[in-house]
Coordinates of C-alpha atoms in Angstrom, one line a residue:
X852 CA 110.2 71.0 100.2
X853 CA 108.0 73.9 101.4
X854 CA 105.1 75.6 99.7
X855 CA 106.0 78.9 98.2
X856 CA 103.5 81.7 97.6
X857 CA 104.1 83.6 94.4
X858 CA 102.2 86.8 94.0
X859 CA 102.2 88.5 90.6
X860 CA 100.8 92.0 90.4
X861 CA 99.7 93.0 87.0
X862 CA 99.7 96.8 86.9
X863 CA 98.6 98.1 83.5
X864 CA 98.5 101.6 84.8
X865 CA 95.6 103.9 85.4
X866 CA 94.1 106.4 83.0
X867 CA 97.1 108.6 83.4
X868 CA 99.3 106.0 81.7
X869 CA 96.8 105.2 78.9
X870 CA 98.4 107.5 76.3
X871 CA 101.8 105.9 77.0
X872 CA 100.4 102.4 76.6
X873 CA 98.8 103.3 73.3
X874 CA 101.9 105.0 72.1
X875 CA 104.1 102.0 73.1
X876 CA 101.7 99.6 71.4
X877 CA 101.7 101.7 68.2
X878 CA 105.5 101.8 68.2
X879 CA 105.9 98.1 68.8
X880 CA 103.4 97.2 66.0
X881 CA 105.0 99.7 63.7
X882 CA 108.4 98.1 64.4
X883 CA 107.0 94.6 63.6
X884 CA 105.6 96.0 60.3
X885 CA 109.0 97.6 59.4
X886 CA 110.8 94.4 60.3
X887 CA 108.4 92.3 58.2
X888 CA 108.9 94.7 55.3
X889 CA 112.6 94.5 55.6
X890 CA 112.5 90.7 55.7
X891 CA 110.2 90.5 52.7
X892 CA 112.3 93.0 50.8
X893 CA 115.3 90.7 51.4
X894 CA 113.4 87.9 49.6
X895 CA 111.7 86.0 52.4
X896 CA 108.1 87.3 51.9
X897 CA 106.6 84.0 53.2
X898 CA 108.5 84.2 56.4
X899 CA 107.7 87.9 56.9
X900 CA 104.0 87.4 56.4
X901 CA 103.8 84.3 58.6
X902 CA 105.6 86.2 61.5
X903 CA 103.5 89.3 61.1
X904 CA 100.1 87.5 60.9
X905 CA 101.0 85.4 63.9
X906 CA 102.0 88.5 65.8
X907 CA 98.7 90.3 65.2
X908 CA 96.5 87.2 65.8
X909 CA 98.4 86.5 69.1
X910 CA 98.2 90.1 70.2
X911 CA 94.4 90.2 69.7
X912 CA 94.0 86.9 71.4
X913 CA 96.0 87.9 74.4
X914 CA 94.2 91.3 74.6
X915 CA 90.8 89.4 74.7
X916 CA 92.1 87.1 77.4
X917 CA 93.4 89.9 79.5
X918 CA 90.2 91.8 79.2
X919 CA 91.7 94.7 77.3
X920 CA 89.3 94.2 74.4
X921 CA 85.7 93.8 75.7
X922 CA 82.2 94.2 74.5
X923 CA 80.7 97.6 75.3
X924 CA 79.4 98.0 78.8
X925 CA 75.7 98.0 79.7
X926 CA 75.6 101.7 80.5
X927 CA 77.2 102.7 77.2
X928 CA 75.0 104.8 75.0
X929 CA 76.6 103.4 71.9
X930 CA 75.8 99.8 71.0
X931 CA 73.8 99.2 74.2
X932 CA 71.4 96.7 72.7
X933 CA 74.1 95.2 70.4
X934 CA 76.2 94.3 73.5
X935 CA 73.7 91.7 74.7
X936 CA 73.3 90.3 71.2
X937 CA 77.1 89.9 70.8
X938 CA 77.6 88.3 74.2
X939 CA 74.6 85.9 73.6
X940 CA 75.9 85.0 70.1
X941 CA 79.4 84.3 71.4
X942 CA 78.2 82.2 74.3
X943 CA 75.9 80.2 72.0
X944 CA 78.7 79.7 69.5
X945 CA 81.0 78.4 72.3
X946 CA 78.3 76.0 73.5
X947 CA 77.7 74.9 69.9
X948 CA 81.4 74.3 69.5
X949 CA 81.5 72.4 72.8
X950 CA 78.8 69.9 71.9
X951 CA 79.9 69.5 68.3
X952 CA 80.9 66.1 66.9
X953 CA 84.4 65.8 65.5
X954 CA 83.3 66.3 61.9
X955 CA 81.7 69.6 62.8
X956 CA 84.9 70.6 64.7
X957 CA 86.9 69.8 61.6
X958 CA 84.6 72.0 59.5
X959 CA 84.9 74.9 62.0
X960 CA 88.7 74.5 62.0
X961 CA 88.6 74.6 58.2
X962 CA 86.5 77.9 58.4
X963 CA 89.0 79.5 60.8
X964 CA 91.9 78.3 58.7
X965 CA 90.4 79.8 55.5
X966 CA 89.8 83.1 57.4
X967 CA 93.5 83.0 58.6
X968 CA 94.7 82.3 55.1
X969 CA 92.7 85.2 53.7
X970 CA 94.2 87.5 56.4
X971 CA 97.7 86.2 55.6
X972 CA 97.2 86.6 51.9
X973 CA 96.1 90.2 52.5
X974 CA 99.2 90.9 54.5
X975 CA 101.4 89.4 51.7
X976 CA 99.7 91.6 49.1
X977 CA 100.2 94.7 51.4
X978 CA 103.9 93.9 52.0
X979 CA 104.3 93.5 48.3
X980 CA 102.9 96.9 47.4
X981 CA 104.4 99.0 50.2
X982 CA 107.1 101.1 48.5
X983 CA 109.2 101.7 51.6
X984 CA 109.8 100.8 55.2
X985 CA 108.0 103.9 56.6
X986 CA 104.8 103.1 54.8
X987 CA 104.9 99.6 56.2
X988 CA 105.5 100.9 59.7
X989 CA 102.7 103.4 59.4
X990 CA 100.3 100.8 58.1
X991 CA 101.2 98.5 61.0
X992 CA 100.7 101.3 63.5
X993 CA 97.3 102.1 61.9
X994 CA 96.2 98.5 62.3
X995 CA 97.4 98.6 65.9
X996 CA 95.5 101.8 66.6
X997 CA 92.3 100.1 65.5
X998 CA 93.0 97.4 68.1
X999 CA 94.2 99.5 71.0
X1000 CA 92.0 102.6 70.7
X1001 CA 88.8 101.7 68.9
X1002 CA 86.9 104.4 70.7
X1003 CA 89.1 107.0 69.0
X1004 CA 87.7 105.9 65.6
X1005 CA 84.1 105.5 66.8
X1006 CA 84.2 109.1 68.3
X1007 CA 85.7 110.4 65.1
X1008 CA 82.9 108.9 63.0
X1009 CA 80.2 110.1 65.4
X1010 CA 81.7 113.6 65.3
X1011 CA 81.7 113.6 61.5
X1012 CA 78.0 112.6 61.5
X1013 CA 77.1 115.5 63.8
X1014 CA 79.2 118.1 62.0
X1015 CA 78.0 117.1 58.5
X1016 CA 76.5 120.6 58.0
X1017 CA 72.9 119.3 58.1
X1018 CA 71.0 120.6 61.0
X1019 CA 67.4 119.8 61.8
X1020 CA 65.4 122.6 63.3
X1021 CA 62.5 121.5 65.4
X1022 CA 59.7 124.0 66.3
X1023 CA 56.8 123.9 68.5
X1024 CA 53.6 125.8 68.0
X1025 CA 51.9 127.0 64.9
X1026 CA 53.6 128.8 61.9
X1027 CA 51.9 132.0 62.9
X1028 CA 53.4 131.8 66.4
X1029 CA 56.9 131.3 64.8
X1030 CA 56.5 134.5 62.7
X1031 CA 55.2 136.5 65.6
X1032 CA 51.8 137.0 64.0
X1033 CA 49.8 135.8 67.0

Protein backbone atom coordinates (compact mmCIF):
# COMPACT_ATOMS: atom_id res chain seq x y z
CA UNK A 1 0.00 0.00 0.00
CA UNK A 2 1.43 3.39 -0.95
CA UNK A 3 1.13 6.66 0.88
CA UNK A 4 -1.38 9.05 -0.55
CA UNK A 5 -1.24 12.78 -0.21
CA UNK A 6 -4.58 14.43 0.18
CA UNK A 7 -4.70 18.18 -0.17
CA UNK A 8 -7.85 19.98 0.85
CA UNK A 9 -8.17 23.61 -0.08
CA UNK A 10 -10.66 25.54 1.97
CA UNK A 11 -11.66 28.59 0.00
CA UNK A 12 -14.13 30.67 1.91
CA UNK A 13 -13.89 33.36 -0.73
CA UNK A 14 -12.47 36.81 -0.52
CA UNK A 15 -14.16 40.05 0.41
CA UNK A 16 -16.05 40.03 -2.89
CA UNK A 17 -17.92 36.88 -1.77
CA UNK A 18 -18.66 38.06 1.78
CA UNK A 19 -22.17 39.32 1.02
CA UNK A 20 -23.10 36.00 -0.61
CA UNK A 21 -21.69 34.09 2.36
CA UNK A 22 -23.72 36.17 4.81
CA UNK A 23 -26.85 35.84 2.66
CA UNK A 24 -26.42 32.08 2.38
CA UNK A 25 -25.96 31.75 6.13
CA UNK A 26 -29.05 33.85 6.83
CA UNK A 27 -31.12 31.77 4.42
CA UNK A 28 -29.87 28.48 5.88
CA UNK A 29 -30.55 29.58 9.47
CA UNK A 30 -33.93 30.98 8.47
CA UNK A 31 -34.78 27.63 6.88
CA UNK A 32 -33.79 25.81 10.09
CA UNK A 33 -36.05 28.15 12.08
CA UNK A 34 -38.93 27.58 9.66
CA UNK A 35 -38.46 23.81 9.77
CA UNK A 36 -38.33 23.89 13.58
CA UNK A 37 -41.54 25.92 13.66
CA UNK A 38 -43.26 23.47 11.32
CA UNK A 39 -42.11 20.49 13.39
CA UNK A 40 -43.22 22.14 16.63
CA UNK A 41 -46.53 23.11 15.06
CA UNK A 42 -47.03 19.44 14.15
CA UNK A 43 -46.84 18.56 17.85
CA UNK A 44 -43.15 17.73 18.29
CA UNK A 45 -41.96 20.86 20.11
CA UNK A 46 -39.31 18.96 22.08
CA UNK A 47 -37.78 17.52 18.92
CA UNK A 48 -37.85 20.89 17.15
CA UNK A 49 -36.18 22.75 20.01
CA UNK A 50 -33.53 20.07 20.46
CA UNK A 51 -32.63 20.18 16.76
CA UNK A 52 -32.62 23.98 16.57
CA UNK A 53 -30.54 24.47 19.71
CA UNK A 54 -28.04 21.84 18.59
CA UNK A 55 -27.79 23.50 15.17
CA UNK A 56 -27.01 26.95 16.59
CA UNK A 57 -24.57 25.66 19.24
CA UNK A 58 -22.74 23.55 16.63
CA UNK A 59 -22.64 26.42 14.13
CA UNK A 60 -21.09 28.78 16.67
CA UNK A 61 -18.60 26.12 17.81
CA UNK A 62 -17.52 25.37 14.24
CA UNK A 63 -17.18 29.07 13.42
CA UNK A 64 -14.88 29.55 16.43
CA UNK A 65 -12.77 26.55 15.41
CA UNK A 66 -12.53 27.75 11.80
CA UNK A 67 -11.49 31.23 12.92
CA UNK A 68 -14.60 32.90 11.53
CA UNK A 69 -15.50 34.28 14.97
CA UNK A 70 -12.48 35.89 16.58
CA UNK A 71 -11.64 38.41 19.26
CA UNK A 72 -11.08 41.91 17.79
CA UNK A 73 -7.62 42.54 16.35
CA UNK A 74 -4.92 44.54 18.11
CA UNK A 75 -5.14 47.44 15.69
CA UNK A 76 -8.91 47.75 16.09
CA UNK A 77 -10.02 51.08 17.54
CA UNK A 78 -13.04 49.44 19.11
CA UNK A 79 -12.45 47.16 22.09
CA UNK A 80 -8.66 47.39 21.74
CA UNK A 81 -8.00 46.99 25.45
CA UNK A 82 -10.83 44.52 26.00
CA UNK A 83 -9.29 42.19 23.42
CA UNK A 84 -6.31 41.41 25.64
CA UNK A 85 -8.54 40.91 28.65
CA UNK A 86 -10.80 38.47 26.76
CA UNK A 87 -7.89 36.43 25.43
CA UNK A 88 -6.23 36.32 28.85
CA UNK A 89 -9.47 35.35 30.60
CA UNK A 90 -10.16 32.59 28.05
CA UNK A 91 -6.61 31.21 28.31
CA UNK A 92 -6.75 31.27 32.11
CA UNK A 93 -10.15 29.54 32.08
CA UNK A 94 -8.81 26.78 29.81
CA UNK A 95 -5.79 26.34 32.10
CA UNK A 96 -8.10 26.28 35.13
CA UNK A 97 -10.22 23.63 33.43
CA UNK A 98 -7.17 21.59 32.47
CA UNK A 99 -5.84 21.31 36.01
CA UNK A 100 -9.23 20.84 37.68
CA UNK A 101 -10.03 17.74 39.71
CA UNK A 102 -12.95 15.63 38.55
CA UNK A 103 -15.41 17.20 41.03
CA UNK A 104 -14.71 20.67 39.62
CA UNK A 105 -15.08 19.38 36.06
CA UNK A 106 -18.46 17.97 37.06
CA UNK A 107 -19.49 21.38 38.46
CA UNK A 108 -18.29 23.13 35.29
CA UNK A 109 -20.22 20.61 33.18
CA UNK A 110 -23.28 21.29 35.34
CA UNK A 111 -22.88 25.04 34.73
CA UNK A 112 -22.61 24.56 30.97
CA UNK A 113 -25.61 22.20 31.07
CA UNK A 114 -27.70 24.78 32.93
CA UNK A 115 -26.70 27.42 30.38
CA UNK A 116 -27.70 25.10 27.54
CA UNK A 117 -31.00 24.27 29.21
CA UNK A 118 -31.82 27.97 29.62
CA UNK A 119 -30.96 28.56 25.94
CA UNK A 120 -33.13 25.60 24.93
CA UNK A 121 -35.99 26.75 27.15
CA UNK A 122 -35.82 30.20 25.52
CA UNK A 123 -36.07 28.60 22.08
CA UNK A 124 -39.07 26.51 23.16
CA UNK A 125 -40.83 29.63 24.45
CA UNK A 126 -40.01 31.47 21.22
CA UNK A 127 -41.31 28.65 19.02
CA UNK A 128 -44.47 28.57 21.09
CA UNK A 129 -45.23 32.27 20.62
CA UNK A 130 -44.37 32.64 16.93
CA UNK A 131 -47.65 33.02 15.13
CA UNK A 132 -46.47 31.84 11.72
CA UNK A 133 -43.60 30.27 9.84
CA UNK A 134 -42.33 33.57 8.40
CA UNK A 135 -41.82 35.11 11.84
CA UNK A 136 -39.93 31.99 12.92
CA UNK A 137 -37.72 32.20 9.82
CA UNK A 138 -37.10 35.92 10.32
CA UNK A 139 -36.16 35.41 13.98
CA UNK A 140 -33.73 32.63 13.04
CA UNK A 141 -32.20 34.81 10.33
CA UNK A 142 -31.84 37.65 12.85
CA UNK A 143 -30.01 35.37 15.29
CA UNK A 144 -27.77 34.22 12.43
CA UNK A 145 -27.04 37.83 11.46
CA UNK A 146 -25.76 38.53 14.98
CA UNK A 147 -23.42 35.56 14.55
CA UNK A 148 -22.15 36.13 10.99
CA UNK A 149 -22.08 39.93 10.85
CA UNK A 150 -21.57 41.35 14.35
CA UNK A 151 -19.76 44.39 12.90
CA UNK A 152 -23.00 45.39 11.21
CA UNK A 153 -24.72 45.81 14.56
CA UNK A 154 -21.71 47.43 16.25
CA UNK A 155 -21.48 49.98 13.42
CA UNK A 156 -25.21 50.62 13.63
CA UNK A 157 -25.01 51.32 17.37
CA UNK A 158 -21.94 53.55 17.00
CA UNK A 159 -23.64 55.54 14.20
CA UNK A 160 -26.72 56.00 16.38
CA UNK A 161 -24.52 57.39 19.15
CA UNK A 162 -22.86 59.92 16.84
CA UNK A 163 -26.14 61.00 15.22
CA UNK A 164 -28.09 61.40 18.43
CA UNK A 165 -28.53 65.12 17.80
CA UNK A 166 -26.22 66.21 20.59
CA UNK A 167 -23.14 67.98 19.38
CA UNK A 168 -20.40 69.28 21.58
CA UNK A 169 -18.83 72.51 20.41
CA UNK A 170 -15.32 73.09 21.61
CA UNK A 171 -13.76 76.50 21.41
CA UNK A 172 -10.35 77.86 21.95
CA UNK A 173 -9.50 81.29 23.20
CA UNK A 174 -11.49 83.70 25.32
CA UNK A 175 -15.19 84.53 25.09
CA UNK A 176 -14.27 88.01 23.77
CA UNK A 177 -12.26 86.46 20.93
CA UNK A 178 -15.23 84.25 19.99
CA UNK A 179 -17.55 87.26 19.71
CA UNK A 180 -14.95 89.23 17.77
CA UNK A 181 -14.58 91.90 20.46
CA UNK A 182 -10.79 91.64 20.61
